[in-house]
Amino acid sequence: MVESGQKPRLLRASFVGAGLTCSLLAFSAAWAQTPAPAEGQPPAAEAPAAADATPAATDAPAAADAGAAAATAAEGQTHGQRAAAEAAAALAAGEDDEPVILEAPAPNTRRVYINDSAHFGSLTQQFVIDTDAGRVIAITDSGFLPNPVLSDDGSVYAQVSTTYSRISRGEREDYVEVFDPVTFNPVADITLPVEAHRFLVGTYPWMAAVTPGNSTLLYYQFSPAPAVGVVDLEGKAFSRMLEVPDCYHIFPTAPDNFFMHCRDGSLARVQFDAASDAEPQITHSAVFHPEDEYLVNHPAYSQKTGRLAWPTYEGKIYQFDLSSGEPQALNTIDGLTAEERADNWRPGGWQLVAYHRPSNQIYMLVDQRAEWTHKTPSRHVVVINAETGERIARHELGHDIDSVAVSQDDDPLLYGLSTGARTLYIYDAESGEELRSVNQLGHGPTVISLSDMN
Amino acid sequence: MTFATKTRTLLTALALTALGTQMALADKISILTEAPAPAAEAPAEAVIVNIAKMKYEPAEVTIKPGQTVTWINTEAMPHNVAFKAGVVDDAKMDGAMMKKEQSYSITFNEAGSYDYHCTPHPFMKAKVIVE
C-alpha cells in the first residue's frame, strides 16, 4: 500500500522567477505546441522542439518586454512563450518564486491518456493531456506493458502493471495501481498473486476494464489457461480468478457481467458473483463471423451504451449492443466501398477504430496497403454512420497515424496518435482539420484512453 | 561450528533440497528425456497421443501406474505438454517444445487425473488418467 511521503507522480514545476527560466524553457520546449499550425506552415510537431523557445524568451534583458507582451498574447504564441512572458512579468513586478506541486485540472471529456509501451520497454509512462490546450498535464510511471484503465466518470484512473526486482529480470510482481486523477498520487496499490499474473501483451485496451459503478476491475490472464482476474477496487484487494472459456477481451456491462470474444467466433457472456467463489455462469452467442474473417485486436466499445464495433482486416464492421446483458447483433456494415477494397484500401494501425456515442458514428483508420500489413499506420480516417453504414467523410490526416480516438462530447475532437513521430495530433472531428499537436510522448506511444463523461 | 561443518551442512541442505524437488516430481511422473526425441524413437510400449490441427488426439487416455505416454507432434506448429502448478509438482511444469515429428515421453507413477495443456496454446487441453 501507499505510504505517506512517497514520491508523487506528477509534474513539479515553478513558473515564476527568472531563476527558473531555463527549466521553464526546457519544460515548454518539451511539451508546449503551437495552438494551430500557421497558414502554409507545417504543424509545430514537425519542427524541432527547440524551435518553441524563441530568442525573445531566452534573452533575459528582454524579459520585461516579454512580460508586457504576455498581456496581449498573440494568436499562435506557444504555451512556452506565454509562460516565459508571464514569468518575466512576475520577475519585473518583484514577485517571489514560490515552488509548489501542481494539481491537474479536474478530468473532463477532452482529457486523454496516452500509453507509451515503449516498444516493450521494461519501464513505461502514461502521458495525461489536456487536448483543448494541447498540453501534458501529468505523467504516471509504470512497468512492463501496463494496461491503463479508465472509468467513464473520470474518477478511476488505474493501471494493471508489472515490475521485476531487477528491472527486467528477477522476481516478477503484478499489481493494480489506482491514481487520484487530480493529484496523481497513487491511492491504491493492489498486488496480484503469482497465480493471478496477467497477460503480457502489446497493449489491447479491452484486456482490462472497470465495471460500471467502478466497484471492480477485471483483467485477462492468458496462461496457463484463459481466466479473468477480479480486483475489488472498493476494498482495494485482489478477489479471485474466474475460469473462462477460450475467449479474449473483456467488455463489462454491469458490476457482475461482462462479455468476451471466443476462438470459435462467438461471444461469451460471463456472469459472476464478486462476493463469493461461485463458478461464473457462462453462455455463448451464435458464431457471428467465419473462421477466415479476422477481427482486429482493438475493437471500439462504449461502456455507456454497450455498443461494440469490431472491424475485420478487410474493413467489415461487426456491431453488437451488449447493454441488455444479452448480445444483440446489430447491422454489419462495410467501412470501405467495393471500389476502395478493389483498390487495396484496408484498415490498419494499432487502435484503428473509435466510436462516437453521441452521434453514433464510427471512425476507422484506413489506407491503401497490401494484405498482412494491417499494423502499419494509416493516413486517412473514414467516418461512418453506425446505423446505416453510410460514409460521412474521409479525412486525410497528414501524418502516419497508428491509433485513433474521439472525444465523447457533442462537438468532438478527433485524436490521431503517431507511434513513429511520438506525437498526438488533435483534429476537429467534423472537418478533419488539424488544430494542434503534442509531441515527445515517450518512445513508442500506442494507446489513447479517455472517459465518456458527456 | 567450524567452517568445514558449516559448509558440509549447507551442502547437505542444498543436496536435500535438490533431491526433494526431484523426488516430488519423480513421485508422480518421470520424464524420459528433457529434450524431445525423434518420433521414431518413441518407446514401443508407450501409449501414443498425436498432436495435429491444434489438438491432442486422443484428448483423454487411461493408463496404469508405471505406464508411459508419448506425445508425437505431427505438424509444423510447435507444441508441448505442460501441467499447471499442483498437478505433478507444487510448481508448474512446462515440457520442451516439440517440432514436427518429434516426441516427448512421460511415465506416470501414481494414480490420479492429470490435466495438461500446451504452453503457447492454452486452449489445447487434454488429460491423462492413471488408475
XYZ file of C-alpha atoms in Angstrom:
585
model
C 0.000 0.000 0.000
C 0.999 3.587 -0.418
C 2.959 5.111 2.365
C 2.957 8.719 3.285
C 5.857 10.640 1.921
C 6.061 8.530 -1.184
C 7.188 10.431 -4.240
C 4.065 11.579 -6.022
C 3.957 11.062 -9.749
C 3.138 14.447 -11.103
C 4.815 17.325 -12.725
C 6.723 19.578 -10.486
C 7.065 22.998 -11.935
C 7.505 26.536 -10.964
C 6.636 29.152 -13.476
C 7.603 32.271 -11.595
C 11.018 33.846 -11.363
C 13.956 34.379 -13.635
C 15.985 31.749 -11.829
C 13.746 29.126 -13.290
C 13.756 30.440 -16.809
C 15.985 27.640 -18.041
C 13.883 24.868 -16.558
C 10.787 26.640 -17.713
C 12.059 26.759 -21.247
C 13.088 23.159 -21.135
C 9.601 22.338 -19.979
C 7.951 24.429 -22.620
C 10.179 23.065 -25.337
C 9.242 19.581 -24.319
C 5.506 19.967 -24.005
C 4.149 23.129 -25.477
C 2.932 23.232 -29.020
C 1.522 25.965 -31.122
C -2.266 26.035 -30.787
C -2.638 25.764 -34.539
C -0.239 25.478 -37.445
C 0.164 28.805 -39.156
C -1.190 29.146 -42.645
C 1.130 27.476 -45.068
C 3.406 26.264 -42.313
C 3.984 22.712 -41.174
C 2.469 21.706 -37.826
C 4.632 22.593 -34.866
C 5.373 18.990 -34.063
C 7.104 18.611 -37.400
C 9.644 21.222 -36.382
C 12.419 20.642 -33.849
C 11.090 21.028 -30.337
C 13.684 23.665 -29.541
C 12.042 25.946 -32.061
C 9.446 26.668 -29.418
C 11.982 28.580 -27.379
C 12.185 31.870 -29.191
C 15.184 34.176 -28.844
C 12.979 36.750 -27.121
C 12.039 34.281 -24.450
C 15.590 33.154 -23.803
C 17.014 36.643 -23.697
C 16.961 37.728 -20.075
C 17.187 41.505 -20.679
C 14.137 41.234 -22.878
C 12.143 39.501 -20.157
C 10.242 42.589 -19.073
C 9.183 43.252 -22.633
C 8.110 39.680 -22.962
C 6.057 40.087 -19.817
C 4.268 43.040 -21.336
C 3.638 41.019 -24.434
C 2.048 38.270 -22.376
C -0.864 40.506 -21.556
C -1.733 40.553 -25.206
C -0.629 37.087 -26.164
C -0.778 36.865 -29.886
C -2.637 34.049 -31.556
C -0.145 31.372 -32.401
C 2.078 32.064 -29.405
C 3.239 28.854 -27.798
C 2.471 27.892 -24.245
C 6.166 28.146 -23.557
C 6.302 31.681 -24.898
C 3.308 32.686 -22.825
C 4.731 31.090 -19.707
C 8.085 32.783 -20.268
C 6.367 36.112 -20.672
C 4.362 35.570 -17.512
C 7.484 34.628 -15.607
C 9.267 37.684 -16.909
C 6.364 39.888 -15.920
C 6.314 38.399 -12.442
C 10.028 38.976 -12.144
C 9.687 42.546 -13.287
C 6.918 43.069 -10.733
C 9.172 41.766 -7.981
C 7.080 38.706 -7.199
C 8.816 35.927 -5.285
C 9.103 32.434 -6.727
C 7.135 30.006 -4.568
C 7.680 26.495 -5.984
C 4.678 24.224 -5.457
C 3.468 20.811 -6.537
C 0.762 21.409 -9.075
C -2.552 19.671 -9.373
C -4.083 18.811 -12.694
C -7.437 20.305 -13.611
C -10.458 18.095 -12.971
C -10.940 15.358 -15.585
C -13.173 16.296 -18.487
C -14.197 14.965 -21.873
C -11.168 16.487 -23.516
C -8.615 14.742 -21.321
C -6.771 11.815 -22.872
C -4.237 9.370 -21.516
C -1.513 8.261 -23.885
C 0.065 4.928 -23.137
C 3.687 4.627 -24.195
C 4.526 0.948 -24.019
C 7.943 1.974 -25.302
C 8.336 -0.871 -27.771
C 8.275 -3.478 -24.973
C 10.496 -1.459 -22.656
C 10.560 -2.563 -19.036
C 9.633 0.878 -17.759
C 6.894 2.891 -19.368
C 4.849 6.042 -18.950
C 1.363 7.388 -19.432
C 1.001 10.981 -20.543
C -2.099 12.792 -19.397
C -3.053 15.509 -21.859
C -5.480 18.392 -21.858
C -6.336 18.294 -25.546
C -8.128 21.637 -25.506
C -4.861 23.262 -24.558
C -2.624 20.699 -26.216
C -0.620 20.304 -23.042
C 0.721 17.460 -20.976
C -0.741 17.958 -17.504
C 0.681 14.884 -15.766
C 2.733 11.764 -16.259
C 2.478 8.465 -14.448
C 5.174 5.827 -14.434
C 4.566 2.160 -14.970
C 6.257 -1.140 -15.611
C 6.132 -3.682 -18.402
C 3.252 -3.440 -20.888
C 0.794 -1.833 -18.485
C -2.905 -1.725 -19.211
C -4.378 1.692 -18.484
C -7.971 1.549 -17.247
C -10.403 4.459 -17.041
C -13.917 4.787 -15.733
C -16.421 6.755 -17.758
C -16.978 9.244 -14.956
C -13.277 10.061 -14.946
C -12.857 9.221 -11.282
C -10.914 5.979 -11.728
C -7.571 6.015 -13.459
C -5.768 2.756 -12.879
C -3.035 0.660 -14.402
C -2.575 -3.068 -14.332
C 1.191 -3.254 -14.380
C 4.190 -5.490 -13.945
C 7.613 -4.863 -12.468
C 10.642 -7.008 -11.751
C 13.049 -6.836 -8.846
C 15.966 -6.180 -11.218
C 14.442 -4.002 -13.938
C 13.659 -6.754 -16.432
C 14.616 -9.864 -14.507
C 14.299 -11.267 -11.033
C 11.104 -11.569 -9.087
C 8.029 -10.527 -11.002
C 5.272 -8.588 -9.332
C 1.953 -7.734 -10.932
C -0.225 -5.100 -9.367
C -3.085 -2.718 -9.889
C -2.315 0.889 -9.146
C -5.091 3.453 -8.838
C -4.338 7.155 -9.067
C -6.138 10.242 -7.920
C -6.926 11.909 -11.279
C -6.084 15.385 -9.991
C -3.039 14.948 -7.754
C -1.893 11.748 -9.490
C -0.866 10.350 -6.154
C -1.452 6.603 -6.034
C -4.479 5.908 -3.863
C -4.353 2.127 -4.097
C -1.643 -0.405 -4.856
C -3.039 -3.919 -5.033
C -0.666 -6.827 -5.505
C -1.867 -9.667 -7.705
C -0.847 -13.149 -6.527
C 1.598 -15.147 -8.631
C -1.129 -17.489 -9.827
C -3.115 -14.462 -10.919
C -0.454 -12.895 -13.105
C -1.765 -11.013 -16.070
C -1.339 -11.399 -19.812
C 1.817 -9.656 -21.029
C 0.930 -8.452 -24.492
C 1.109 -5.374 -26.688
C -1.462 -3.105 -25.102
C -5.013 -4.040 -26.022
C -7.290 -1.574 -24.238
C -10.014 -4.117 -23.582
C -7.753 -6.637 -21.890
C -8.645 -4.823 -18.684
C -11.660 -2.770 -17.694
C -13.510 -1.309 -14.758
C -17.110 -2.402 -14.323
C -19.995 0.110 -14.371
C -20.245 1.684 -10.938
C -16.472 1.397 -10.547
C -16.589 -1.364 -7.957
C -14.452 -3.889 -9.774
C -11.508 -4.022 -12.131
C -11.227 -7.017 -14.437
C -8.102 -8.134 -16.290
C -7.209 -11.018 -18.564
C -4.894 -13.959 -17.973
C -3.767 -15.958 -21.000
C -1.530 -18.584 -19.494
C -1.719 -21.272 -18.194
C -5.406 -21.131 -19.018
C -7.856 -18.413 -20.009
C -9.058 -16.592 -16.914
C -10.202 -13.192 -15.767
C -8.876 -11.613 -12.602
C -11.303 -9.796 -10.322
C -9.989 -6.884 -8.297
C -12.154 -5.222 -5.670
C -11.497 -1.524 -6.123
C -13.627 -0.514 -3.164
C -11.923 -2.914 -0.769
C -8.577 -2.374 -2.518
C -7.899 -6.109 -2.716
C -7.491 -8.882 -5.239
C -10.582 -11.085 -5.135
C -10.136 -14.130 -7.323
C -9.687 -15.578 -10.794
C -12.657 -16.594 -12.909
C -12.084 -19.559 -15.192
C -13.412 -18.688 -18.615
C -13.552 -20.475 -21.975
C -11.058 -19.933 -24.766
C -12.092 -16.308 -25.179
C -10.346 -12.930 -25.207
C -11.024 -9.296 -24.263
C -13.344 -8.040 -21.550
C -16.395 -5.854 -22.176
C -18.218 -5.185 -18.899
C -21.911 -4.322 -18.974
C -22.713 -4.489 -15.253
C -20.867 -4.897 -11.946
C -21.296 -8.676 -12.300
C -21.450 -9.219 -16.046
C -19.062 -8.997 -18.979
C -18.607 -10.324 -22.496
C -15.640 -11.869 -24.275
C -14.844 -12.879 -27.858
C -14.100 -16.555 -28.322
C -11.849 -18.550 -30.606
C -14.864 -20.263 -32.125
C -16.247 -16.930 -33.326
C -18.903 -16.487 -30.655
C -19.292 -14.017 -27.827
C -19.268 -15.416 -24.308
C -21.369 -13.863 -21.601
C -19.815 -14.227 -18.149
C -21.951 -13.613 -15.077
C -20.168 -13.774 -11.760
C -20.674 -13.061 -8.120
C -17.964 -10.755 -6.910
C -18.736 -11.604 -3.296
C -18.421 -15.383 -3.478
C -16.346 -18.142 -5.001
C -19.250 -19.461 -7.041
C -18.379 -20.575 -10.545
C -19.272 -17.952 -13.133
C -22.264 -18.633 -15.360
C -21.131 -18.688 -18.961
C -23.256 -18.709 -22.084
C -22.292 -18.317 -25.724
C -23.870 -16.407 -28.557
C -24.148 -17.924 -32.001
C -20.939 -17.864 -34.023
C -21.078 -14.474 -35.741
C -18.081 -14.465 -38.066
C -16.458 -17.145 -40.217
C -13.033 -18.503 -39.385
C -11.358 -16.703 -42.271
C -12.571 -13.273 -41.215
C -10.035 -11.837 -38.834
C -11.232 -9.403 -36.199
C -8.688 -6.807 -35.108
C -7.288 -6.668 -31.588
C -8.602 -3.193 -30.880
C -12.367 -3.040 -31.180
C -14.249 0.062 -30.046
C -16.572 -0.355 -27.092
C -18.856 2.203 -25.495
C -19.392 1.010 -21.979
C -22.061 3.636 -21.528
C -24.293 2.122 -24.194
C -22.868 -1.376 -24.545
C -22.125 -0.691 -28.199
C -19.358 -2.825 -29.653
C -17.892 -2.086 -33.085
C -15.441 -4.668 -34.328
C -13.709 -4.334 -37.712
C -12.164 -7.142 -39.717
C -8.891 -6.908 -41.595
C -10.874 -6.062 -44.730
C -12.938 -3.288 -43.145
C -16.213 -5.054 -42.482
C -17.523 -3.925 -39.103
C -19.496 -6.241 -36.840
C -21.625 -4.484 -34.266
C -23.367 -5.534 -31.085
C -25.475 -3.941 -28.429
C -24.494 -5.645 -25.180
C -26.377 -3.287 -22.885
C -29.201 -5.658 -22.001
C -26.801 -8.340 -20.890
C -27.697 -10.348 -23.978
C -25.564 -9.876 -27.094
C -27.867 -8.259 -29.608
C -26.305 -8.331 -33.066
C -26.700 -5.049 -34.938
C -26.241 -4.418 -38.614
C -22.884 -5.431 -40.013
C -21.567 -2.608 -42.170
C -18.778 -2.096 -44.663
C -16.308 0.571 -43.648
C -14.943 0.652 -47.188
C -16.677 0.684 -50.539
C -16.291 -2.142 -53.031
C -14.258 0.213 -55.230
C -11.949 1.087 -52.363
C -11.437 -2.537 -51.446
C -10.641 -3.327 -55.076
C -8.102 -0.516 -54.912
C -6.352 -2.059 -51.887
C -7.897 0.133 -49.209
C -7.821 -1.650 -45.861
C -7.907 -0.643 -42.198
C -4.568 -0.590 -40.457
C -2.763 0.601 -37.382
C -2.968 -0.213 -33.712
C -6.081 1.251 -32.102
C -7.640 1.627 -35.501
C -11.290 2.217 -34.691
C -13.197 4.648 -32.480
C -16.860 5.063 -31.725
C -18.524 8.420 -31.064
C -21.508 7.684 -28.891
C -23.446 10.979 -29.140
C -23.565 10.866 -32.937
C -23.465 7.069 -33.337
C -20.539 7.375 -35.705
C -17.548 5.123 -36.260
C -14.080 6.399 -37.101
C -11.723 3.903 -38.729
C -8.128 4.320 -39.830
C -7.658 3.233 -43.437
C -5.107 3.437 -46.182
C -4.054 1.654 -49.332
C -1.996 -1.268 -48.177
C -1.106 -4.821 -49.005
C -2.774 -7.651 -47.180
C -0.878 -8.566 -43.986
C 0.316 -5.014 -43.401
C -2.572 -4.377 -41.044
C -0.371 -2.993 -38.253
C 1.270 -0.269 -40.290
C -0.047 3.264 -39.783
C -2.733 4.882 -41.898
C -3.015 8.381 -43.300
C -6.789 8.538 -43.557
C -9.796 8.104 -41.334
C -13.246 7.265 -42.607
C -16.298 8.415 -40.678
C -19.305 6.115 -40.905
C -22.881 6.265 -39.721
C -23.002 3.219 -37.455
C -26.724 2.809 -38.001
C -26.791 2.847 -41.774
C -23.187 2.251 -42.762
C -23.305 5.460 -44.789
C -19.961 7.151 -45.368
C -19.962 10.597 -43.809
C -16.410 11.682 -44.510
C -12.903 10.589 -45.254
C -10.309 12.841 -43.684
C -6.698 12.894 -44.763
C -4.779 13.183 -41.537
C -1.484 14.457 -42.895
C 0.563 12.083 -40.776
C 1.216 8.383 -40.294
C -1.372 7.611 -37.639
C -1.373 4.373 -35.634
C -4.202 4.989 -33.193
C -7.374 6.978 -33.293
C -9.909 8.103 -30.697
C -12.643 10.675 -30.472
C -13.804 12.760 -27.515
C -17.321 11.939 -26.394
C -18.776 15.426 -26.411
C -21.191 16.869 -28.955
C -18.512 18.849 -30.767
C -15.820 16.203 -30.685
C -12.116 16.292 -31.182
C -10.503 13.564 -33.218
C -7.231 12.230 -31.889
C -4.584 10.670 -34.083
C -1.563 9.186 -32.382
C 1.615 8.565 -34.340
C 3.830 5.941 -32.751
C 6.692 6.795 -35.109
C 6.520 10.562 -34.564
C 5.623 10.027 -30.879
C 3.059 12.751 -31.342
C -0.638 13.168 -30.659
C -2.346 15.144 -33.413
C -5.595 16.793 -32.437
C -8.197 17.431 -35.140
C -11.650 18.851 -35.416
C -13.606 15.625 -35.808
C -16.153 17.045 -38.213
C -13.852 18.836 -40.620
C -10.726 16.790 -40.090
C -8.729 19.999 -39.700
C -5.624 19.630 -37.577
C -5.869 22.004 -34.625
C -2.796 21.314 -32.548
C -0.411 18.585 -31.519
C 1.640 17.343 -28.601
C 4.974 15.735 -29.274
C 7.727 13.857 -27.407
C 5.313 11.309 -25.977
C 7.817 8.713 -24.889
C 9.383 6.094 -27.135
C 6.506 4.448 -28.918
C 3.063 5.556 -27.758
C 0.267 3.314 -28.959
C -2.935 3.670 -26.982
C -5.312 6.570 -26.387
C -7.709 6.275 -23.453
C -10.449 8.692 -22.485
C -13.603 8.875 -20.413
C -17.120 9.276 -21.749
C -18.146 11.991 -19.286
C -20.648 13.748 -21.512
C 30.556 -24.789 14.405
C 33.638 -24.926 12.231
C 33.726 -23.539 8.760
C 34.007 -27.053 7.326
C 30.984 -28.219 9.289
C 29.051 -25.205 8.199
C 29.946 -25.864 4.586
C 29.024 -29.507 4.834
C 25.720 -28.631 6.459
C 24.935 -26.131 3.758
C 25.876 -28.555 1.006
C 23.787 -31.260 2.573
C 20.851 -28.905 2.826
C 21.228 -27.896 -0.782
C 21.526 -31.500 -1.856
C 18.449 -32.451 0.120
C 16.550 -29.541 -1.377
C 17.516 -30.596 -4.870
C 16.725 -34.216 -4.109
C 13.425 -33.209 -2.552
C 12.409 -31.338 -5.666
C 13.472 -34.203 -7.863
C 11.685 -36.720 -5.723
C 8.484 -34.686 -5.624
C 8.470 -34.634 -9.381
C 9.668 -38.213 -9.684
C 6.999 -39.389 -7.279
C 4.248 -38.635 -9.725
C 5.960 -38.623 -13.094
C 9.301 -39.420 -14.692
C 10.435 -37.661 -17.812
C 12.377 -39.913 -20.167
C 14.463 -37.134 -21.683
C 14.253 -33.417 -21.151
C 14.753 -32.763 -24.851
C 12.295 -34.034 -27.447
C 13.268 -37.263 -29.197
C 12.717 -38.259 -32.816
C 9.213 -39.679 -33.192
C 10.646 -42.941 -34.447
C 12.353 -43.458 -31.096
C 9.136 -43.474 -29.074
C 9.121 -46.365 -26.582
C 7.444 -49.370 -28.145
C 5.143 -49.929 -25.184
C 4.087 -46.280 -24.850
C 0.555 -45.046 -25.249
C 0.680 -42.599 -28.143
C -1.040 -39.223 -28.210
C -0.737 -37.486 -31.558
C -0.782 -33.731 -31.907
C -2.371 -32.378 -35.078
C -4.509 -29.413 -36.113
C -4.017 -27.743 -32.730
C -5.382 -30.725 -30.815
C -4.217 -33.660 -28.714
C -5.615 -36.897 -30.095
C -6.985 -38.655 -28.165
C -7.803 -35.903 -25.682
C -8.075 -38.415 -22.858
C -6.089 -41.580 -22.244
C -6.332 -44.007 -19.347
C -3.246 -45.925 -18.268
C -1.920 -47.850 -15.328
C 0.729 -46.592 -12.894
C 4.171 -47.034 -14.401
C 2.978 -46.766 -17.972
C 4.420 -44.218 -20.357
C 2.600 -41.773 -22.594
C 4.413 -40.474 -25.653
C 3.234 -37.377 -27.461
C 4.139 -37.025 -31.119
C 3.779 -33.712 -32.881
C 2.716 -34.318 -36.461
C 2.570 -30.690 -37.615
C 4.952 -27.782 -38.126
C 3.415 -25.728 -35.332
C 5.492 -26.410 -32.191
C 3.615 -27.829 -29.209
C 4.413 -29.158 -25.761
C 2.900 -30.797 -22.719
C 2.524 -28.576 -19.666
C 0.995 -29.005 -16.229
C -0.318 -26.246 -14.017
C 1.135 -25.820 -10.536
C -0.069 -28.558 -8.227
C -0.691 -31.211 -10.860
C 2.604 -33.088 -10.988
C 4.502 -30.856 -8.602
C 3.972 -27.810 -6.446
C 5.396 -25.748 -9.271
C 4.130 -25.718 -12.809
C 5.918 -27.955 -15.325
C 6.389 -26.920 -18.933
C 7.701 -29.723 -21.160
C 10.059 -28.986 -24.037
C 8.545 -27.792 -27.294
C 8.230 -30.491 -29.929
C 8.752 -29.644 -33.562
C 7.275 -31.736 -36.345
C 7.929 -35.473 -35.952
C 9.411 -35.078 -32.514
C 8.165 -36.871 -29.416
C 8.130 -36.363 -25.660
C 7.516 -39.138 -23.161
C 6.345 -39.123 -19.560
C 5.943 -42.107 -17.251
C 3.116 -41.669 -14.752
C 3.955 -43.342 -11.458
C 0.916 -42.509 -9.343
C -2.794 -42.934 -9.799
C -4.637 -39.718 -10.460
C -6.047 -37.426 -13.082
C -3.517 -35.233 -14.828
C -4.852 -32.292 -16.828
C -2.375 -30.799 -19.218
C -2.211 -28.118 -21.879
C 0.103 -26.614 -24.479
C 2.013 -23.637 -23.095
C 1.639 -21.210 -26.034
C -1.799 -22.598 -26.944
C -3.695 -22.779 -23.631
C -6.881 -23.738 -25.486
C -5.244 -27.092 -26.292
C -6.242 -29.137 -23.270
C -6.266 -32.855 -22.560
C -5.964 -35.371 -19.759
C -4.124 -38.491 -18.649
C -5.983 -40.696 -16.184
C -3.868 -43.118 -14.202
C -5.786 -45.858 -12.374
